[in-house]
Amino acid sequence: RKKVQIYQYVVLKWTFALLIGLSTGLVGFFNNLAVENVAGFKLLLTSNLMLHEKYYQAFAAYAGCNLVLAIVAAALCAYIAPAAAGSGIPEVKAYLNWCGCSFYFGSKYPLCKVAAGFVVGKEGPMVHTGACIANLLGQGGSRKYHLTWKWLRYFKNDRDRRDLITCGAAAGVAAAFRAPVGGVLFALEEVASWWRSALLWRTFFTTAVVAVVLRSLIEFCESGKCGLFGKGGIFGSFYNYLVDKVLRTYSIINERGPRFKIFLVVAISLLTSCCSYGLPWLVKCTPCPTGLEVECPGTGHSGNYKSFQCPPGYYNDLASLLLNTNDDVIRNLFSTGTKYEFHLSTLLICFVVIFCLGIVTYGIAIPSGLFIPVILAGASYGRLVGTLLGSFSDLDVGLFALLGAASFLGGTMRMTVSLCVILLELTNDLLILPLLMLVLLISKTVADCFNKGVYDQIVKMKGLPYMEAHAEPYMRHLVASDVVSGPLIAFSSVEKVGNIVHALKLTNHHGFPVIDEPPFSDVPELCGLALRSHLLVLLKGKIFTKQRELSGSEILQRFHAFDFAKAGSGKGLKLEDLEINEEETELYVDLHPITNTSPYAVVETMSLAKAAVLFRELGLRHMCVVPKTPGRPPIVGILTRHDFMPEHVLGLHPHLNPHM
Amino acid sequence: RKKVQIYQYVVLKWTFALLIGLSTGLVGFFNNLAVENVAGFKLLLTSNLMLHEKYYQAFAAYAGCNLVLAIVAAALCAYIAPAAAGSGIPEVKAYLNWCGCSFYFGSKYPLCKVAAGFVVGKEGPMVHTGACIANLLGQGGSRKYHLTWKWLRYFKNDRDRRDLITCGAAAGVAAAFRAPVGGVLFALEEVASWWRSALLWRTFFTTAVVAVVLRSLIEFCESGKCGLFGKGGIFGSFYNYLVDKVLRTYSIINERGPRFKIFLVVAISLLTSCCSYGLPWLVKCTPCPTGLEVECPGTGHSGNYKSFQCPPGYYNDLASLLLNTNDDVIRNLFSTGTKYEFHLSTLLICFVVIFCLGIVTYGIAIPSGLFIPVILAGASYGRLVGTLLGSFSDLDVGLFALLGAASFLGGTMRMTVSLCVILLELTNDLLILPLLMLVLLISKTVADCFNKGVYDQIVKMKGLPYMEAHAEPYMRHLVASDVVSGPLIAFSSVEKVGNIVHALKLTNHHGFPVIDEPPFSDVPELCGLALRSHLLVLLKGKIFTKQRELSGSEILQRFHAFDFAKAGSGKGLKLEDLEINEEETELYVDLHPITNTSPYAVVETMSLAKAAVLFRELGLRHMCVVPKTPGRPPIVGILTRHDFMPEHVLGLHPHLNPHM
């Protein structure tokens, strides 16, 4: 596809998520409204009749209302849309397991929802409704009503449609319970059989839209206040960029040995002490507000309102932020109803200092986390913005601090659902959930335009072979045999001990293909894969034969299954532990008992992208590549994680490099 | 493995999860304590010196403390455990991507955590600590200290160890932030590359343990109050059993046509009306409590304190529960501080009625959900227990109602994390989180002993081909070719139109293998897989040739990619839409352009269990089975979802049936 088409596709995907959220939210809202009104009318009528002591009429009215509603619902279901009966959740669940059954996700269904007076819940129907809306959108409207658009053709495949329906199901739960995070988790835990990180984010977006629609938080965001936090994303990605640079510098210093490491730590420690002790001298003392429950200035404990150098009755607001434990600082920044506790200049200094210190501190040779510095920087930024906007906004500055912290975290970590829940659990205030979701979404989106999440960057910088969930686009133009490199070392199924020891010495491969050769089979064929650790255990056991013959049964008697169990790191057998003398190298050993006869294998003409997906999804360590045509050796090569790394692939096929 | 070994393995798995939770919780607690004490001492010293106006000494003390702490931390890191520096999260992440790198997850690491005065957070170290504890446990202690146990050998494989480390990482976040649900989500979203439902549950268990340890909620549970809710699980699974029976009865009735459906609906509607109108007559009127903010008895609105037949100043408590909207009933039952609002007998009647009505109502032909009836039944059960225990317990009856609802939901739905979040979002009270988690865990465990979740039961009852995440044990004894059934219909790569039309008419297969034959290749070999829908589009296009020749380029010119896009359900081409006359059946068509040349394939000797995992994980619809030895037709058969269903497999190999 061309670039513009990919762009169109991505825009469309998110537009659909938005539309599903909006429609499900509206349906949920009107559904609630209808249920409340109809049920309210029914109960009001009954109780009014009872007030006039017309008990039999009251029962007649009550049962009559119930009966009419039930018959309408049943008739709709029985004649028009039989699939609408029941909960709908099992159907959605089976569909997302790719059952390929043709369920009724049609347009008639949502009409069938009537507020019958039964002891039934609304979450099943809402989930089904959400899925139907998603399916309708995915099909590009109904052909019947001439609502097909040409650019919807990108969605005519199974995967996209199932993704949309997952979003719809999550939106249904979110609308039924006003529980957006719960909706995402419901889709994850109960409904979907496959799950990708990207889907988590899109579901989160959809339920955020539902939450916003439902709680009508639009008035909060009218004056563009939420938009400001998008900048948090920029700061977050800027933070990542700086952390990356600083870490690269540090790694040069740290390589020079422990002494330099400690020197660096001492330098940073002194810098931190100077900043946090020196800077509070710059600000003026503030008089304590009256009517406080806590002591001011607080001296004996580590808390709010530090006295520092100030006379009694005054406090130093910068010292409360810098010369304090992290937890107390966060508590101070998030505290509500204390609008004038911190000056504008104080917050600005605090933000700059914490931002810079956080960046230079991470990466020195002590254990450290990233959350707290990022939360601190984000909270001071948010409180700064909140104080600046104080005159235009009704929101509390403490709330602004929380949203600022959320935007920084979203920009740095690029997590959505888990951050949302962690922040909620930290602050114990569920009412700000929709705002929090919006801010996280905005900051993640903004930051994603610049670079990757901070953990991914560190993983990459450390050179760890991390496999992405998706295959790189250029892999589609390659086949599996294109990336097979190096000479292949294979063993015969009954192999000479010397050959095995030599191969183990020569390479550090973890898996070796085992080939059945005549006389054990008619033509050479792939028997399976033997692991290095198992080979070592087998050689240690020294059950060798003089002739080329099968001794598998003897081996099985001598070993137990747990002899081959994986040892702890650094505790397994090593090649040096073997004591194979000259004579023994000429003997034979039967590899059949330790060979895994069902290794995952792909044909050499398999697309590399598909092979990568298989490798990643199943969590393999080795994958055999077998030839397509007979008459050649029965194995072409073995692919490992390193063969799928972009550096290796692009090294072999430099013309595919998109940056050249 | 024998049964006793499997049992041992499961017990061990959960014991480890428990131990990880306990240790990480304790480490987190002492860590917090140490940080608070050291930092508190440091700040106290500084501010005391400042009070005496010894400013330089104050700075010296402050900077000195920082420096000493920093040097201790750095020295530990630099000389003893270099891997302990930094956040630790990227390392854990890369390890769980199966990078197979040998990270330092050793025993020395947790010692390296010192409360240095830097701007660093504790979540990175806590995550690393959790992972280390998990790894140590998984390795069966350190061999150095002679702590190896024989029965730990089951854990000597990669998968179990990675599962443990995932649990450890989640426990770390839970301990750092006291955010148990956030910890689970963090492990899911950021850390783990593979995720199974079972792992979600175990992570949840671990973080629940951490939460309980941290909040020291043990005193709440001392008198065995939490244990009572295990019975909710029994009720929940009993509910599932009854729903299953009732649904089977209903499906017989419903099959007789729409009229019977509506009759059933009318009957149930009348029954519901009678119950909810008739039963409140049985209870006595209760005098209104004094000092209420709401109107009592409430008449004009649908809310609390229904007057029903009672004189002014009195209310009927059963009517408040039965003759009300569902939302109001839930609100009434969950309401706190209203201990004497409902009588014991009222709650008992309410529980029985709602339990029975809920069961008979689900499955009639109207849209319905399961959550609300289950919540209602559970809440009345919980409030009943709460009222019974009123004299022994300090907990509010509203809280008991919530826990009862949670236990019923956990028993019916078998979800943990999502239910937890949904209930939290419903009640907006985060402080009950640890209790809620415990109750959900107990009820799910109890219910799992009896049957499967209600949605799974409905999916199975409806006969939908749902693939479980794990392969059945007996599949290990079979290979892929054992379940291939029926004659294979394959096309040549340039095939006669008549043959294709005949094959499409004869079968309803969705995929057909395409075989390259001479003269297009030397020997017959598998070219790929052609889909039924694509074949239909191709035939509709009528680009046929008289001779057996390649016409692929012409076909590619005539068709666009979106002609083959998947149509909406019921909108694709059908066989009847084709108009192929007698002459055309003798012509040839080139199938190369529509053949997927990289179908996922397995060798016929591949273990069926492994093939099933591949099929499920990649979400395939067709899987080719290729022969192991050359000289035979290049494809043995095609496996679809139905071939992996237990009924099919056990039908072919009845001797494997475990129930015979």
mmCIF file with all atom_site columns, N, CA and C in Angstrom, chain A residues 402-418:
data_model
loop_
_atom_site.group_PDB
_atom_site.id
_atom_site.type_symbol
_atom_site.label_atom_id
_atom_site.label_alt_id
_atom_site.label_comp_id
_atom_site.label_asym_id
_atom_site.label_entity_id
_atom_site.label_seq_id
_atom_site.pdbx_PDB_ins_code
_atom_site.Cartn_x
_atom_site.Cartn_y
_atom_site.Cartn_z
_atom_site.occupancy
_atom_site.B_iso_or_equiv
_atom_site.pdbx_formal_charge
_atom_site.auth_seq_id
_atom_site.auth_comp_id
_atom_site.auth_asym_id
_atom_site.auth_atom_id
_atom_site.pdbx_PDB_model_num
ATOM 1  N N  . LEU A 1 402 ? -2.606 16.670 39.522 1.00 0.00 ? 402 LEU A N  1
ATOM 2  C CA . LEU A 1 402 ? -2.801 15.257 39.200 1.00 0.00 ? 402 LEU A CA 1
ATOM 3  C C  . LEU A 1 402 ? -2.822 15.047 37.695 1.00 0.00 ? 402 LEU A C  1
ATOM 4  N N  . LEU A 1 403 ? -3.546 15.922 36.997 1.00 0.00 ? 403 LEU A N  1
ATOM 5  C CA . LEU A 1 403 ? -3.646 15.777 35.546 1.00 0.00 ? 403 LEU A CA 1
ATOM 6  C C  . LEU A 1 403 ? -2.292 16.013 34.895 1.00 0.00 ? 403 LEU A C  1
ATOM 7  N N  . GLY A 1 404 ? -1.525 16.960 35.451 1.00 0.00 ? 404 GLY A N  1
ATOM 8  C CA . GLY A 1 404 ? -0.184 17.188 34.927 1.00 0.00 ? 404 GLY A CA 1
ATOM 9  C C  . GLY A 1 404 ? 0.693  15.962 35.095 1.00 0.00 ? 404 GLY A C  1
ATOM 10 N N  . ALA A 1 405 ? 0.611  15.340 36.276 1.00 0.00 ? 405 ALA A N  1
ATOM 11 C CA . ALA A 1 405 ? 1.388  14.122 36.515 1.00 0.00 ? 405 ALA A CA 1
ATOM 12 C C  . ALA A 1 405 ? 0.966  13.032 35.544 1.00 0.00 ? 405 ALA A C  1
ATOM 13 N N  . ALA A 1 406 ? -0.356 12.936 35.313 1.00 0.00 ? 406 ALA A N  1
ATOM 14 C CA . ALA A 1 406 ? -0.853 11.922 34.383 1.00 0.00 ? 406 ALA A CA 1
ATOM 15 C C  . ALA A 1 406 ? -0.306 12.182 32.984 1.00 0.00 ? 406 ALA A C  1
ATOM 16 N N  . SER A 1 407 ? -0.284 13.449 32.565 1.00 0.00 ? 407 SER A N  1
ATOM 17 C CA . SER A 1 407 ? 0.172  13.731 31.206 1.00 0.00 ? 407 SER A CA 1
ATOM 18 C C  . SER A 1 407 ? 1.654  13.425 31.062 1.00 0.00 ? 407 SER A C  1
ATOM 19 N N  . PHE A 1 408 ? 2.456  13.713 32.095 1.00 0.00 ? 408 PHE A N  1
ATOM 20 C CA . PHE A 1 408 ? 3.882  13.390 32.029 1.00 0.00 ? 408 PHE A CA 1
ATOM 21 C C  . PHE A 1 408 ? 4.097  11.890 31.977 1.00 0.00 ? 408 PHE A C  1
ATOM 22 N N  . LEU A 1 409 ? 3.370  11.183 32.837 1.00 0.00 ? 409 LEU A N  1
ATOM 23 C CA . LEU A 1 409 ? 3.526  9.731  32.864 1.00 0.00 ? 409 LEU A CA 1
ATOM 24 C C  . LEU A 1 409 ? 3.103  9.127  31.538 1.00 0.00 ? 409 LEU A C  1
ATOM 25 N N  . GLY A 1 410 ? 1.980  9.603  31.004 1.00 0.00 ? 410 GLY A N  1
ATOM 26 C CA . GLY A 1 410 ? 1.504  9.100  29.718 1.00 0.00 ? 410 GLY A CA 1
ATOM 27 C C  . GLY A 1 410 ? 2.529  9.339  28.631 1.00 0.00 ? 410 GLY A C  1
ATOM 28 N N  . GLY A 1 411 ? 3.179  10.497 28.680 1.00 0.00 ? 411 GLY A N  1
ATOM 29 C CA . GLY A 1 411 ? 4.177  10.809 27.664 1.00 0.00 ? 411 GLY A CA 1
ATOM 30 C C  . GLY A 1 411 ? 5.441  9.990  27.818 1.00 0.00 ? 411 GLY A C  1
ATOM 31 N N  . THR A 1 412 ? 5.796  9.638  29.053 1.00 0.00 ? 412 THR A N  1
ATOM 32 C CA . THR A 1 412 ? 7.043  8.908  29.268 1.00 0.00 ? 412 THR A CA 1
ATOM 33 C C  . THR A 1 412 ? 6.854  7.410  29.118 1.00 0.00 ? 412 THR A C  1
ATOM 34 N N  . MET A 1 413 ? 5.849  6.878  29.798 1.00 0.00 ? 413 MET A N  1
ATOM 35 C CA . MET A 1 413 ? 5.712  5.421  29.866 1.00 0.00 ? 413 MET A CA 1
ATOM 36 C C  . MET A 1 413 ? 4.875  4.865  28.727 1.00 0.00 ? 413 MET A C  1
ATOM 37 N N  . ARG A 1 414 ? 3.972  5.662  28.183 1.00 0.00 ? 414 ARG A N  1
ATOM 38 C CA . ARG A 1 414 ? 3.042  5.232  27.124 1.00 0.00 ? 414 ARG A CA 1
ATOM 39 C C  . ARG A 1 414 ? 2.148  4.087  27.564 1.00 0.00 ? 414 ARG A C  1
ATOM 40 N N  . MET A 1 415 ? 1.801  4.069  28.825 1.00 0.00 ? 415 MET A N  1
ATOM 41 C CA . MET A 1 415 ? 0.792  3.107  29.252 1.00 0.00 ? 415 MET A CA 1
ATOM 42 C C  . MET A 1 415 ? -0.499 3.882  29.427 1.00 0.00 ? 415 MET A C  1
ATOM 43 N N  . THR A 1 416 ? -1.612 3.234  29.316 1.00 0.00 ? 416 THR A N  1
ATOM 44 C CA . THR A 1 416 ? -2.865 3.950  29.489 1.00 0.00 ? 416 THR A CA 1
ATOM 45 C C  . THR A 1 416 ? -3.673 3.351  30.629 1.00 0.00 ? 416 THR A C  1
ATOM 46 N N  . VAL A 1 417 ? -4.152 2.125  30.425 1.00 0.00 ? 417 VAL A N  1
ATOM 47 C CA . VAL A 1 417 ? -5.065 1.553  31.408 1.00 0.00 ? 417 VAL A CA 1
ATOM 48 C C  . VAL A 1 417 ? -4.380 1.397  32.758 1.00 0.00 ? 417 VAL A C  1
ATOM 49 N N  . SER A 1 418 ? -3.171 0.854  32.748 1.00 0.00 ? 418 SER A N  1
ATOM 50 C CA . SER A 1 418 ? -2.553 0.582  34.037 1.00 0.00 ? 418 SER A CA 1
ATOM 51 C C  . SER A 1 418 ? -2.205 1.872  34.763 1.00 0.00 ? 418 SER A C  1
#
